[in-house]
């Protein structure tokens, strides 16, 4: 069979329809009983967008920024649609426009917008999404769909989204192929790789700076990470984390990824001051001090309470608390003898654990701000 004949043969097996729905119609199709569209339980467990990402998506819809289409397939037995691609977007729409549950009173509105309830329920489709302030629509902070001005509620209800539906006539093998090729068709960029690429659309200075600074020997040696981490942007992410936590900790809410992206964007846009020369000089001093005291990549790992030996993997929580604490007290730290500083660093790591500022749940806002302050206080005294 020739290639032309093969194309003709297999194209006949794929039947689809392209439809445009309003957001209100789409959410209604999920809410009706029996449901016209379904999100399978095994898919639903993969709803992983953070509250920040969900809020950003709603802001994009309100700004009428184009979004990718959704993909469903029509089930042979009853004609309802199963979701193939678009889980994060559909789940966010259901939470924001269609969720019928309640927000606990302590978490309502702007005064309760940092309440842990929001993060405990950020993947619960029955819990209404209360928005964080957007990059452009800052006044969205603390708002739910029902508290938006009526004009904006109607705009969202009427906003259109493109949907592709694989018809029931499509052979099941091709339904599988569509799902597989949509979800595995490309190599997934890791978070910092994506930041490095996208921020260059604004300005290349900061991505170039991060790429150059991670080559500093003291930095790489103090981390003690394996070679694979140097190929996926993780070192740049750790350098970015140092600058963001040192310079703008007040921006941090709950999701580290969103926090780092926002900081990198604002520096690239020159909305935040960033002196490349002085920041590099301080960076070098910080990691030189750490590396001369705790060698062989042992600085950012837990310590055994009796033997002081390193335990466990690299800890980003210890890394940010120690590096930021030293940075704001660099003159005092540089004046210490290496052995004295070594003892102090080990004691600091133990203190963080004793205070519950590392380990499970350490990315909460209260623990993050708490350990940054602990680092500043510890190295100041």
PDB file of C-alpha atoms in Angstrom, residues 150-353:
ATOM      1  CA  UNK A 150     -22.617  41.532  37.404  1.00  0.00           C
ATOM      2  CA  UNK A 151     -21.005  42.823  34.206  1.00  0.00           C
ATOM      3  CA  UNK A 152     -17.956  40.628  34.752  1.00  0.00           C
ATOM      4  CA  UNK A 153     -20.075  37.620  35.712  1.00  0.00           C
ATOM      5  CA  UNK A 154     -21.971  37.932  32.433  1.00  0.00           C
ATOM      6  CA  UNK A 155     -18.770  38.432  30.440  1.00  0.00           C
ATOM      7  CA  UNK A 156     -17.383  35.189  31.844  1.00  0.00           C
ATOM      8  CA  UNK A 157     -20.609  33.273  31.339  1.00  0.00           C
ATOM      9  CA  UNK A 158     -20.714  34.331  27.696  1.00  0.00           C
ATOM     10  CA  UNK A 159     -16.997  33.869  26.949  1.00  0.00           C
ATOM     11  CA  UNK A 160     -16.431  31.211  24.286  1.00  0.00           C
ATOM     12  CA  UNK A 161     -14.148  28.192  24.300  1.00  0.00           C
ATOM     13  CA  UNK A 162     -13.320  25.856  21.410  1.00  0.00           C
ATOM     14  CA  UNK A 163     -14.013  22.147  21.819  1.00  0.00           C
ATOM     15  CA  UNK A 164     -12.987  19.187  19.662  1.00  0.00           C
ATOM     16  CA  UNK A 165     -15.151  16.093  20.034  1.00  0.00           C
ATOM     17  CA  UNK A 166     -14.039  12.726  18.682  1.00  0.00           C
ATOM     18  CA  UNK A 167     -17.279  11.192  17.446  1.00  0.00           C
ATOM     19  CA  UNK A 168     -18.477   7.740  18.429  1.00  0.00           C
ATOM     20  CA  UNK A 169     -17.696   6.506  14.917  1.00  0.00           C
ATOM     21  CA  UNK A 170     -13.992   6.978  15.608  1.00  0.00           C
ATOM     22  CA  UNK A 171     -12.288   3.665  16.313  1.00  0.00           C
ATOM     23  CA  UNK A 172     -11.276   3.339  19.963  1.00  0.00           C
ATOM     24  CA  UNK A 173      -7.632   2.898  18.956  1.00  0.00           C
ATOM     25  CA  UNK A 174      -7.633   6.405  17.500  1.00  0.00           C
ATOM     26  CA  UNK A 175      -9.211   7.853  20.635  1.00  0.00           C
ATOM     27  CA  UNK A 176      -6.254   6.404  22.492  1.00  0.00           C
ATOM     28  CA  UNK A 177      -3.826   7.805  19.923  1.00  0.00           C
ATOM     29  CA  UNK A 178      -5.291  11.313  20.264  1.00  0.00           C
ATOM     30  CA  UNK A 179      -4.954  11.205  24.046  1.00  0.00           C
ATOM     31  CA  UNK A 180      -1.421   9.804  23.901  1.00  0.00           C
ATOM     32  CA  UNK A 181      -0.182  12.261  21.279  1.00  0.00           C
ATOM     33  CA  UNK A 182      -1.692  15.295  22.974  1.00  0.00           C
ATOM     34  CA  UNK A 183      -0.204  14.394  26.332  1.00  0.00           C
ATOM     35  CA  UNK A 184       3.166  12.935  25.274  1.00  0.00           C
ATOM     36  CA  UNK A 185       3.754  14.589  21.927  1.00  0.00           C
ATOM     37  CA  UNK A 186       6.568  16.804  23.142  1.00  0.00           C
ATOM     38  CA  UNK A 187       9.265  16.828  25.770  1.00  0.00           C
ATOM     39  CA  UNK A 188       7.929  18.582  28.831  1.00  0.00           C
ATOM     40  CA  UNK A 189       9.972  21.613  29.821  1.00  0.00           C
ATOM     41  CA  UNK A 190      10.804  21.781  33.488  1.00  0.00           C
ATOM     42  CA  UNK A 191       9.732  24.957  35.357  1.00  0.00           C
ATOM     43  CA  UNK A 192      13.027  26.859  35.186  1.00  0.00           C
ATOM     44  CA  UNK A 193      13.622  25.856  31.568  1.00  0.00           C
ATOM     45  CA  UNK A 194      10.215  27.335  30.764  1.00  0.00           C
ATOM     46  CA  UNK A 195      11.002  30.517  32.713  1.00  0.00           C
ATOM     47  CA  UNK A 196      14.362  30.907  30.981  1.00  0.00           C
ATOM     48  CA  UNK A 197      12.672  30.679  27.578  1.00  0.00           C
ATOM     49  CA  UNK A 198       9.571  32.753  28.240  1.00  0.00           C
ATOM     50  CA  UNK A 199      11.251  35.595  30.178  1.00  0.00           C
ATOM     51  CA  UNK A 200      13.518  36.199  27.177  1.00  0.00           C
ATOM     52  CA  UNK A 201      10.425  37.467  25.373  1.00  0.00           C
ATOM     53  CA  UNK A 202      10.586  40.367  27.839  1.00  0.00           C
ATOM     54  CA  UNK A 203      14.322  40.778  28.379  1.00  0.00           C
ATOM     55  CA  UNK A 204      17.322  38.422  28.272  1.00  0.00           C
ATOM     56  CA  UNK A 205      19.497  40.124  30.894  1.00  0.00           C
ATOM     57  CA  UNK A 206      18.222  38.256  33.949  1.00  0.00           C
ATOM     58  CA  UNK A 207      18.110  34.752  32.356  1.00  0.00           C
ATOM     59  CA  UNK A 208      21.649  35.327  31.061  1.00  0.00           C
ATOM     60  CA  UNK A 209      22.736  36.448  34.519  1.00  0.00           C
ATOM     61  CA  UNK A 210      21.335  33.304  36.155  1.00  0.00           C
ATOM     62  CA  UNK A 211      23.001  31.076  33.584  1.00  0.00           C
ATOM     63  CA  UNK A 212      26.373  32.702  34.208  1.00  0.00           C
ATOM     64  CA  UNK A 213      26.193  32.841  37.986  1.00  0.00           C
ATOM     65  CA  UNK A 214      25.541  29.138  38.511  1.00  0.00           C
ATOM     66  CA  UNK A 215      28.970  28.431  37.013  1.00  0.00           C
ATOM     67  CA  UNK A 216      30.590  29.921  40.133  1.00  0.00           C
ATOM     68  CA  UNK A 217      32.540  27.058  41.672  1.00  0.00           C
ATOM     69  CA  UNK A 218      31.643  27.705  45.324  1.00  0.00           C
ATOM     70  CA  UNK A 219      27.945  27.669  44.505  1.00  0.00           C
ATOM     71  CA  UNK A 220      27.972  24.361  42.639  1.00  0.00           C
ATOM     72  CA  UNK A 221      30.245  22.682  45.214  1.00  0.00           C
ATOM     73  CA  UNK A 222      28.197  23.843  48.181  1.00  0.00           C
ATOM     74  CA  UNK A 223      25.044  22.273  46.718  1.00  0.00           C
ATOM     75  CA  UNK A 224      26.595  18.840  46.198  1.00  0.00           C
ATOM     76  CA  UNK A 225      23.998  17.883  43.587  1.00  0.00           C
ATOM     77  CA  UNK A 226      24.454  15.230  40.925  1.00  0.00           C
ATOM     78  CA  UNK A 227      25.173  16.097  37.313  1.00  0.00           C
ATOM     79  CA  UNK A 228      21.595  15.613  36.100  1.00  0.00           C
ATOM     80  CA  UNK A 229      20.518  18.694  38.053  1.00  0.00           C
ATOM     81  CA  UNK A 230      22.855  20.849  35.996  1.00  0.00           C
ATOM     82  CA  UNK A 231      21.026  19.982  32.771  1.00  0.00           C
ATOM     83  CA  UNK A 232      17.437  20.862  33.582  1.00  0.00           C
ATOM     84  CA  UNK A 233      17.675  24.403  34.897  1.00  0.00           C
ATOM     85  CA  UNK A 234      17.527  23.418  38.570  1.00  0.00           C
ATOM     86  CA  UNK A 235      20.714  25.290  39.475  1.00  0.00           C
ATOM     87  CA  UNK A 236      19.308  28.466  37.890  1.00  0.00           C
ATOM     88  CA  UNK A 237      16.111  27.908  39.857  1.00  0.00           C
ATOM     89  CA  UNK A 238      18.054  27.682  43.112  1.00  0.00           C
ATOM     90  CA  UNK A 239      19.968  30.876  42.303  1.00  0.00           C
ATOM     91  CA  UNK A 240      16.664  32.578  41.447  1.00  0.00           C
ATOM     92  CA  UNK A 241      15.210  31.307  44.715  1.00  0.00           C
ATOM     93  CA  UNK A 242      18.044  32.932  46.650  1.00  0.00           C
ATOM     94  CA  UNK A 243      17.502  36.349  45.056  1.00  0.00           C
ATOM     95  CA  UNK A 244      13.708  36.193  45.271  1.00  0.00           C
ATOM     96  CA  UNK A 245      13.623  35.095  48.915  1.00  0.00           C
ATOM     97  CA  UNK A 246      16.240  37.680  49.852  1.00  0.00           C
ATOM     98  CA  UNK A 247      14.787  40.624  47.977  1.00  0.00           C
ATOM     99  CA  UNK A 248      11.020  40.110  47.861  1.00  0.00           C
ATOM    100  CA  UNK A 249       9.881  37.563  50.474  1.00  0.00           C
ATOM    101  CA  UNK A 250       6.662  39.539  50.992  1.00  0.00           C
ATOM    102  CA  UNK A 251       5.506  38.421  47.526  1.00  0.00           C
ATOM    103  CA  UNK A 252       5.394  34.763  48.582  1.00  0.00           C
ATOM    104  CA  UNK A 253       1.937  33.320  49.195  1.00  0.00           C
ATOM    105  CA  UNK A 254       1.936  29.549  48.963  1.00  0.00           C
ATOM    106  CA  UNK A 255       3.196  28.313  45.602  1.00  0.00           C
ATOM    107  CA  UNK A 256       6.961  28.602  45.147  1.00  0.00           C
ATOM    108  CA  UNK A 257       6.789  28.217  41.359  1.00  0.00           C
ATOM    109  CA  UNK A 258       4.407  31.134  40.876  1.00  0.00           C
ATOM    110  CA  UNK A 259       6.453  33.253  43.288  1.00  0.00           C
ATOM    111  CA  UNK A 260       9.684  32.611  41.366  1.00  0.00           C
ATOM    112  CA  UNK A 261       8.059  33.284  38.000  1.00  0.00           C
ATOM    113  CA  UNK A 262       6.567  36.573  39.204  1.00  0.00           C
ATOM    114  CA  UNK A 263       9.877  37.752  40.637  1.00  0.00           C
ATOM    115  CA  UNK A 264      11.786  36.842  37.468  1.00  0.00           C
ATOM    116  CA  UNK A 265       9.197  38.640  35.324  1.00  0.00           C
ATOM    117  CA  UNK A 266       9.326  41.803  37.407  1.00  0.00           C
ATOM    118  CA  UNK A 267      13.127  41.950  37.406  1.00  0.00           C
ATOM    119  CA  UNK A 268      13.133  41.376  33.630  1.00  0.00           C
ATOM    120  CA  UNK A 269      10.639  44.229  33.206  1.00  0.00           C
ATOM    121  CA  UNK A 270      12.804  46.344  35.525  1.00  0.00           C
ATOM    122  CA  UNK A 271       9.863  46.824  37.869  1.00  0.00           C
ATOM    123  CA  UNK A 272      12.135  45.697  40.722  1.00  0.00           C
ATOM    124  CA  UNK A 273      15.602  47.162  41.148  1.00  0.00           C
ATOM    125  CA  UNK A 274      18.382  44.638  40.612  1.00  0.00           C
ATOM    126  CA  UNK A 275      22.022  45.663  40.502  1.00  0.00           C
ATOM    127  CA  UNK A 276      23.697  42.785  38.674  1.00  0.00           C
ATOM    128  CA  UNK A 277      27.225  43.634  39.840  1.00  0.00           C
ATOM    129  CA  UNK A 278      26.475  44.025  43.549  1.00  0.00           C
ATOM    130  CA  UNK A 279      24.129  41.036  43.587  1.00  0.00           C
ATOM    131  CA  UNK A 280      26.797  38.847  42.001  1.00  0.00           C
ATOM    132  CA  UNK A 281      29.404  40.055  44.476  1.00  0.00           C
ATOM    133  CA  UNK A 282      27.139  39.213  47.428  1.00  0.00           C
ATOM    134  CA  UNK A 283      26.211  35.846  45.907  1.00  0.00           C
ATOM    135  CA  UNK A 284      29.897  34.925  45.629  1.00  0.00           C
ATOM    136  CA  UNK A 285      30.589  35.935  49.221  1.00  0.00           C
ATOM    137  CA  UNK A 286      27.653  33.932  50.603  1.00  0.00           C
ATOM    138  CA  UNK A 287      28.533  30.655  48.925  1.00  0.00           C
ATOM    139  CA  UNK A 288      32.245  31.092  49.479  1.00  0.00           C
ATOM    140  CA  UNK A 289      31.568  31.385  53.212  1.00  0.00           C
ATOM    141  CA  UNK A 290      29.320  28.317  53.207  1.00  0.00           C
ATOM    142  CA  UNK A 291      31.651  26.197  51.105  1.00  0.00           C
ATOM    143  CA  UNK A 292      34.733  26.918  53.206  1.00  0.00           C
ATOM    144  CA  UNK A 293      32.923  25.720  56.346  1.00  0.00           C
ATOM    145  CA  UNK A 294      30.701  22.824  55.278  1.00  0.00           C
ATOM    146  CA  UNK A 295      32.362  21.043  52.397  1.00  0.00           C
ATOM    147  CA  UNK A 296      31.463  18.200  50.053  1.00  0.00           C
ATOM    148  CA  UNK A 297      27.882  19.347  49.577  1.00  0.00           C
ATOM    149  CA  UNK A 298      26.896  18.849  53.213  1.00  0.00           C
ATOM    150  CA  UNK A 299      25.638  22.381  53.901  1.00  0.00           C
ATOM    151  CA  UNK A 300      21.996  21.982  52.923  1.00  0.00           C
ATOM    152  CA  UNK A 301      21.152  18.615  54.420  1.00  0.00           C
ATOM    153  CA  UNK A 302      19.749  17.617  57.791  1.00  0.00           C
ATOM    154  CA  UNK A 303      22.147  16.822  60.617  1.00  0.00           C
ATOM    155  CA  UNK A 304      22.123  13.928  63.057  1.00  0.00           C
ATOM    156  CA  UNK A 305      21.555  15.361  66.531  1.00  0.00           C
ATOM    157  CA  UNK A 306      24.354  13.284  68.122  1.00  0.00           C
ATOM    158  CA  UNK A 307      27.011  12.877  65.427  1.00  0.00           C
ATOM    159  CA  UNK A 308      26.329  16.023  63.332  1.00  0.00           C
ATOM    160  CA  UNK A 309      26.626  13.873  60.205  1.00  0.00           C
ATOM    161  CA  UNK A 310      24.559  14.828  57.186  1.00  0.00           C
ATOM    162  CA  UNK A 311      21.283  12.974  56.705  1.00  0.00           C
ATOM    163  CA  UNK A 312      18.729  12.978  53.929  1.00  0.00           C
ATOM    164  CA  UNK A 313      18.663  14.686  50.548  1.00  0.00           C
ATOM    165  CA  UNK A 314      19.317  18.300  49.607  1.00  0.00           C
ATOM    166  CA  UNK A 315      16.791  20.539  51.392  1.00  0.00           C
ATOM    167  CA  UNK A 316      15.564  23.697  49.591  1.00  0.00           C
ATOM    168  CA  UNK A 317      14.156  24.912  52.918  1.00  0.00           C
ATOM    169  CA  UNK A 318      17.572  24.784  54.631  1.00  0.00           C
ATOM    170  CA  UNK A 319      19.170  26.271  51.519  1.00  0.00           C
ATOM    171  CA  UNK A 320      16.987  29.369  51.422  1.00  0.00           C
ATOM    172  CA  UNK A 321      17.032  30.018  55.168  1.00  0.00           C
ATOM    173  CA  UNK A 322      20.799  29.642  55.494  1.00  0.00           C
ATOM    174  CA  UNK A 323      21.789  31.537  52.349  1.00  0.00           C
ATOM    175  CA  UNK A 324      19.424  34.457  52.971  1.00  0.00           C
ATOM    176  CA  UNK A 325      20.374  34.626  56.651  1.00  0.00           C
ATOM    177  CA  UNK A 326      24.057  34.807  55.756  1.00  0.00           C
ATOM    178  CA  UNK A 327      23.460  37.312  52.954  1.00  0.00           C
ATOM    179  CA  UNK A 328      21.878  39.925  55.219  1.00  0.00           C
ATOM    180  CA  UNK A 329      24.672  39.429  57.775  1.00  0.00           C
ATOM    181  CA  UNK A 330      27.567  38.875  55.390  1.00  0.00           C
ATOM    182  CA  UNK A 331      30.067  41.118  57.187  1.00  0.00           C
ATOM    183  CA  UNK A 332      29.676  39.243  60.488  1.00  0.00           C
ATOM    184  CA  UNK A 333      29.810  35.852  58.798  1.00  0.00           C
ATOM    185  CA  UNK A 334      32.958  36.644  56.793  1.00  0.00           C
ATOM    186  CA  UNK A 335      34.698  37.664  60.011  1.00  0.00           C
ATOM    187  CA  UNK A 336      34.195  34.199  61.552  1.00  0.00           C
ATOM    188  CA  UNK A 337      36.829  31.491  61.471  1.00  0.00           C
ATOM    189  CA  UNK A 338      35.883  28.506  59.334  1.00  0.00           C
ATOM    190  CA  UNK A 339      35.503  26.106  62.285  1.00  0.00           C
ATOM    191  CA  UNK A 340      33.398  28.609  64.205  1.00  0.00           C
ATOM    192  CA  UNK A 341      31.133  29.131  61.210  1.00  0.00           C
ATOM    193  CA  UNK A 342      30.905  25.376  60.652  1.00  0.00           C
ATOM    194  CA  UNK A 343      29.646  24.851  64.211  1.00  0.00           C
ATOM    195  CA  UNK A 344      27.195  27.708  63.794  1.00  0.00           C
ATOM    196  CA  UNK A 345      25.807  26.365  60.495  1.00  0.00           C
ATOM    197  CA  UNK A 346      25.267  22.907  61.977  1.00  0.00           C
ATOM    198  CA  UNK A 347      23.520  24.399  64.991  1.00  0.00           C
ATOM    199  CA  UNK A 348      21.309  26.479  62.719  1.00  0.00           C
ATOM    200  CA  UNK A 349      20.205  23.397  60.756  1.00  0.00           C
ATOM    201  CA  UNK A 350      19.321  21.630  64.015  1.00  0.00           C
ATOM    202  CA  UNK A 351      17.415  24.683  65.255  1.00  0.00           C
ATOM    203  CA  UNK A 352      15.324  24.827  62.092  1.00  0.00           C
ATOM    204  CA  UNK A 353      14.265  21.221  62.624  1.00  0.00           C
TER     205      UNK A 353
END
